[in-house]
Amino acid sequence: MTSFSSIVSKYGSFPVRHSSGLIRWPHWDLFHLHQGVLSIGFVNRTIEVTRSQSVLIPPGTAFRIVNTGPVATASVQYFVPVPGSAFSSSLSRILNPFHYAAVNSQIEAHINELLENGSSRDRPGRKEDLLLELIIEKILIYRSGKEKTVPWKSMIRVFRSRLENPPSIEELAHWAGYSPSRFRAVFQNDTGLSPAVFFQKIKMESASAMLAETTLPVKDIAGKHGYKEVSHFNRAFTKHFGIPPGRYRRMNLFQG
């Protein structure tokens, strides 16, 4: 007897500029992206899913799928764990959508095999249930294996100390012991923001403080935050705050 009951195993595409309505399934959904890039929006965060990445979505979770790029292809596995099984207990601890990269090529190979075997039936059979059980087991092992404490506070301190020549995402990922793509996923899962957005926010907050508290020329402030061209700094600052640096200074400069 398996620990899962499969409901649907299917493969489909998301056309250009596709935006789904609000989706909420009463069952588990293993969503795997085979090609392209999709954004999956949940109540508290948005996950960007790229090729060979998946999202394990708990039942009752509301989400939307948006495709702003070329045609994307994905597969879904809908399933219900058998009550009282070991996997049911393990899955019950996943309260939020779990985003993971299929770094283990066997996982993707198993998903492809499951699709090939189950696509000709209305409902996957026992063999597909066993294969899905194997896939979920690997995902749970992967999840528990990747759960390590990352020294985000130390990393952020290092970034703050190097604003003039900030470390790249690749450097930060290497320091944390992840591939760049996995680092982005783990960072967003832990902080709620992508690394690019999070560290840009740090730079802009530091720059705005200098504008309000010092009389340093804007060009010098731009250089201290890694911008070789003041025009690039002006655009980034205006995008972040909605007003250019000069105007921000006039509105906020502390008169001592």
Coordinates of C-alpha atoms in Angstrom, one line a residue:
M1 CA 0.0 0.0 0.0
T2 CA 1.3 3.4 -0.9
S3 CA 1.3 6.5 1.3
F4 CA -0.3 8.6 -1.5
S5 CA -3.3 8.6 -3.7
S6 CA -2.6 10.3 -7.0
I7 CA -5.4 12.4 -8.6
V8 CA -3.9 13.9 -11.7
S9 CA -0.6 13.7 -13.6
K10 CA -0.5 16.1 -16.5
Y11 CA 1.7 18.4 -18.6
G12 CA 0.8 21.7 -20.2
S13 CA 1.9 25.1 -21.4
F14 CA 1.5 28.7 -20.3
P15 CA 1.2 31.1 -23.2
V16 CA 2.9 34.5 -23.4
R17 CA 1.4 37.1 -21.1
H18 CA -0.7 34.4 -19.4
S19 CA -2.2 35.3 -16.0
S20 CA -4.3 32.8 -14.2
G21 CA -7.2 33.6 -11.9
L22 CA -7.0 32.8 -8.2
I23 CA -6.3 29.1 -7.7
R24 CA -7.0 27.1 -4.6
W25 CA -6.8 23.3 -4.6
P26 CA -8.2 21.0 -1.9
H27 CA -5.3 18.6 -2.5
W28 CA -1.5 18.8 -2.7
D29 CA 0.1 20.1 -5.9
L30 CA 3.6 19.3 -7.0
F31 CA 4.2 22.0 -9.7
H32 CA 7.4 21.4 -11.8
L33 CA 8.6 23.8 -14.5
H34 CA 10.2 22.1 -17.5
Q35 CA 10.8 25.2 -19.6
G36 CA 10.6 29.0 -19.2
V37 CA 10.1 31.2 -16.2
L38 CA 6.9 31.7 -14.2
S39 CA 5.9 33.9 -11.2
I40 CA 3.7 32.2 -8.7
G41 CA 2.1 34.7 -6.3
F42 CA 0.9 33.7 -2.9
V43 CA -0.6 35.9 -0.1
N44 CA 2.7 36.9 1.5
R45 CA 5.2 36.4 -1.3
T46 CA 5.9 35.8 -5.0
I47 CA 8.2 33.0 -6.1
E48 CA 10.0 33.0 -9.4
V49 CA 10.2 29.5 -10.8
T50 CA 12.8 28.7 -13.5
R51 CA 13.6 25.5 -15.5
S52 CA 14.0 22.3 -13.4
Q53 CA 12.5 24.0 -10.3
S54 CA 9.4 23.0 -8.4
V55 CA 7.0 24.2 -5.9
L56 CA 5.2 21.9 -3.5
I57 CA 1.9 23.6 -2.6
P58 CA -0.1 22.6 0.4
P59 CA -3.9 22.1 0.1
G60 CA -6.0 25.2 0.5
T61 CA -3.2 27.6 -0.5
A62 CA -4.4 30.5 -2.7
F63 CA -2.1 31.4 -5.6
R64 CA -1.9 32.9 -9.1
I65 CA 0.5 32.0 -12.0
V66 CA 1.8 34.7 -14.3
N67 CA 4.0 34.3 -17.4
T68 CA 5.6 37.5 -18.6
G69 CA 8.2 35.8 -20.8
P70 CA 8.1 33.2 -23.7
V71 CA 5.8 30.2 -23.6
A72 CA 6.5 28.1 -20.5
T73 CA 5.8 24.4 -20.0
A74 CA 5.1 22.7 -16.7
S75 CA 3.6 19.6 -15.2
V76 CA 1.5 19.1 -12.1
Q77 CA 1.0 16.2 -9.8
Y78 CA -2.2 16.4 -7.7
F79 CA -2.2 13.9 -4.8
V80 CA -3.7 13.2 -1.3
P81 CA -1.5 11.6 1.4
V82 CA -3.1 8.6 3.1
P83 CA -4.1 9.7 6.6
G84 CA -1.9 8.4 9.4
S85 CA 1.0 7.5 7.0
A86 CA 4.6 8.6 7.7
F87 CA 4.5 10.9 4.7
S88 CA 1.3 12.5 5.8
S89 CA 2.9 13.4 9.1
S90 CA 6.0 14.8 7.3
L91 CA 3.9 16.8 4.8
S92 CA 1.8 18.2 7.7
R93 CA 4.8 20.2 8.8
I94 CA 5.0 22.0 5.5
L95 CA 2.6 24.9 6.2
N96 CA 3.8 27.2 3.4
P97 CA 4.6 26.5 -0.3
F98 CA 8.1 24.9 -0.5
H99 CA 10.2 26.0 -3.5
Y100 CA 13.2 23.8 -4.4
A101 CA 15.6 23.3 -7.3
A102 CA 15.7 19.8 -8.8
V103 CA 19.5 19.7 -8.4
N104 CA 19.2 15.9 -8.2
S105 CA 18.5 15.1 -11.9
Q106 CA 16.8 11.8 -10.7
I107 CA 13.9 13.8 -9.4
E108 CA 13.2 15.4 -12.8
A109 CA 13.8 12.0 -14.5
H110 CA 11.2 10.4 -12.2
I111 CA 8.7 13.2 -12.9
N112 CA 9.2 12.7 -16.7
E113 CA 8.7 8.9 -16.2
L114 CA 5.5 9.5 -14.2
L115 CA 4.1 11.8 -16.9
E116 CA 4.9 9.2 -19.6
N117 CA 3.2 6.4 -17.7
G118 CA 0.2 8.3 -16.4
S119 CA -0.7 10.5 -19.4
S120 CA -2.9 7.9 -21.1
R121 CA -5.1 7.2 -18.1
D122 CA -7.9 9.2 -16.4
R123 CA -6.2 8.6 -13.1
P124 CA -2.6 7.4 -12.5
G125 CA -2.4 3.7 -11.3
R126 CA -0.4 2.0 -8.6
K127 CA 2.9 2.2 -10.4
E128 CA 2.5 6.0 -10.7
D129 CA 1.5 6.2 -7.0
L130 CA 4.7 4.4 -6.1
L131 CA 6.7 6.7 -8.3
L132 CA 5.1 9.8 -6.8
E133 CA 5.9 8.4 -3.4
L134 CA 9.5 8.1 -4.3
I135 CA 9.6 11.7 -5.7
I136 CA 8.0 13.2 -2.6
E137 CA 10.4 11.1 -0.4
K138 CA 13.4 12.6 -2.3
I139 CA 11.9 16.1 -2.0
L140 CA 11.4 15.7 1.8
I141 CA 15.0 14.4 2.2
Y142 CA 16.3 17.3 0.0
R143 CA 14.3 19.7 2.1
S144 CA 15.6 18.4 5.4
G145 CA 19.1 18.3 4.0
K146 CA 19.1 21.9 2.9
E147 CA 17.8 23.3 6.1
K148 CA 21.0 24.8 7.5
T149 CA 21.5 28.0 9.4
V150 CA 22.8 30.7 7.1
P151 CA 24.5 33.6 8.9
W152 CA 22.4 36.3 7.2
K153 CA 23.2 39.0 9.8
S154 CA 26.9 38.5 9.3
M155 CA 26.5 38.5 5.5
I156 CA 24.5 41.7 5.6
R157 CA 27.2 43.3 7.8
V158 CA 29.8 42.4 5.2
F159 CA 27.6 43.8 2.5
R160 CA 27.2 47.1 4.4
S161 CA 30.9 47.4 4.9
R162 CA 31.5 47.1 1.2
L163 CA 28.9 49.4 -0.4
E164 CA 31.5 51.0 -2.5
N165 CA 32.5 47.7 -4.0
P166 CA 29.7 45.3 -2.9
P167 CA 30.1 41.5 -3.2
S168 CA 28.2 39.9 -6.1
I169 CA 25.3 37.5 -5.7
E170 CA 27.8 34.8 -6.8
E171 CA 30.2 35.7 -4.0
L172 CA 27.5 35.7 -1.4
A173 CA 26.2 32.4 -2.6
H174 CA 29.6 30.8 -2.5
W175 CA 30.1 32.2 1.1
A176 CA 26.7 30.7 2.1
G177 CA 27.6 27.3 0.5
Y178 CA 24.9 27.4 -2.3
S179 CA 24.8 27.7 -6.0
P180 CA 23.6 31.2 -7.1
S181 CA 20.1 29.9 -8.1
R182 CA 19.7 28.0 -4.9
F183 CA 21.0 31.0 -2.9
R184 CA 18.3 33.2 -4.4
A185 CA 15.6 30.7 -3.6
V186 CA 16.7 30.1 0.0
F187 CA 17.4 33.9 0.6
Q188 CA 13.9 34.8 -0.6
N189 CA 12.3 32.0 1.4
D190 CA 14.1 33.2 4.6
T191 CA 13.7 37.0 4.2
G192 CA 10.7 37.4 1.9
L193 CA 12.7 39.4 -0.7
S194 CA 15.0 38.5 -3.5
P195 CA 18.8 39.2 -2.8
A196 CA 18.8 41.9 -5.5
V197 CA 15.8 43.7 -4.0
F198 CA 17.1 43.3 -0.4
F199 CA 20.6 44.5 -1.0
Q200 CA 19.4 47.4 -3.3
K201 CA 17.2 48.5 -0.4
I202 CA 20.3 48.6 1.9
K203 CA 22.2 50.7 -0.6
M204 CA 19.3 53.1 -1.1
E205 CA 18.7 53.5 2.6
S206 CA 22.4 54.3 3.2
A207 CA 22.5 56.7 0.3
S208 CA 19.4 58.5 1.5
A209 CA 20.9 58.9 5.0
M210 CA 24.0 60.5 3.5
L211 CA 21.9 62.9 1.5
A212 CA 19.9 63.9 4.6
E213 CA 22.8 64.1 7.0
T214 CA 25.8 65.3 5.0
T215 CA 26.7 67.9 2.4
L216 CA 28.7 65.5 0.3
P217 CA 28.2 66.0 -3.5
V218 CA 25.7 63.5 -5.0
K219 CA 28.5 62.3 -7.3
D220 CA 30.6 61.3 -4.2
I221 CA 27.6 59.6 -2.6
A222 CA 27.0 57.6 -5.8
G223 CA 30.6 56.5 -5.8
K224 CA 30.4 55.4 -2.2
H225 CA 27.5 53.1 -3.1
G226 CA 29.2 51.4 -6.1
Y227 CA 27.9 53.6 -8.9
K228 CA 30.6 54.7 -11.3
E229 CA 28.1 57.0 -13.2
V230 CA 26.1 59.4 -11.2
S231 CA 23.3 59.1 -13.9
H232 CA 22.9 55.4 -13.0
F233 CA 22.7 56.3 -9.3
N234 CA 20.1 59.0 -10.0
R235 CA 17.9 56.5 -11.9
A236 CA 18.2 53.8 -9.2
F237 CA 17.5 56.3 -6.5
T238 CA 14.5 57.8 -8.3
K239 CA 13.1 54.4 -9.0
H240 CA 13.4 53.4 -5.3
F241 CA 12.1 56.6 -3.7
G242 CA 10.0 58.2 -6.5
I243 CA 12.0 61.4 -6.4
P244 CA 15.6 62.3 -7.6
P245 CA 18.5 62.6 -5.0
G246 CA 18.7 66.4 -5.3
R247 CA 15.0 66.9 -4.4
Y248 CA 15.2 64.3 -1.7
R249 CA 18.1 66.2 -0.1
R250 CA 16.3 69.5 -0.3
M251 CA 13.3 68.0 1.5
N252 CA 15.3 66.1 4.1
L253 CA 18.7 67.7 4.7
F254 CA 19.2 68.1 8.5
Q255 CA 19.9 71.7 9.3
G256 CA 22.4 71.6 12.2

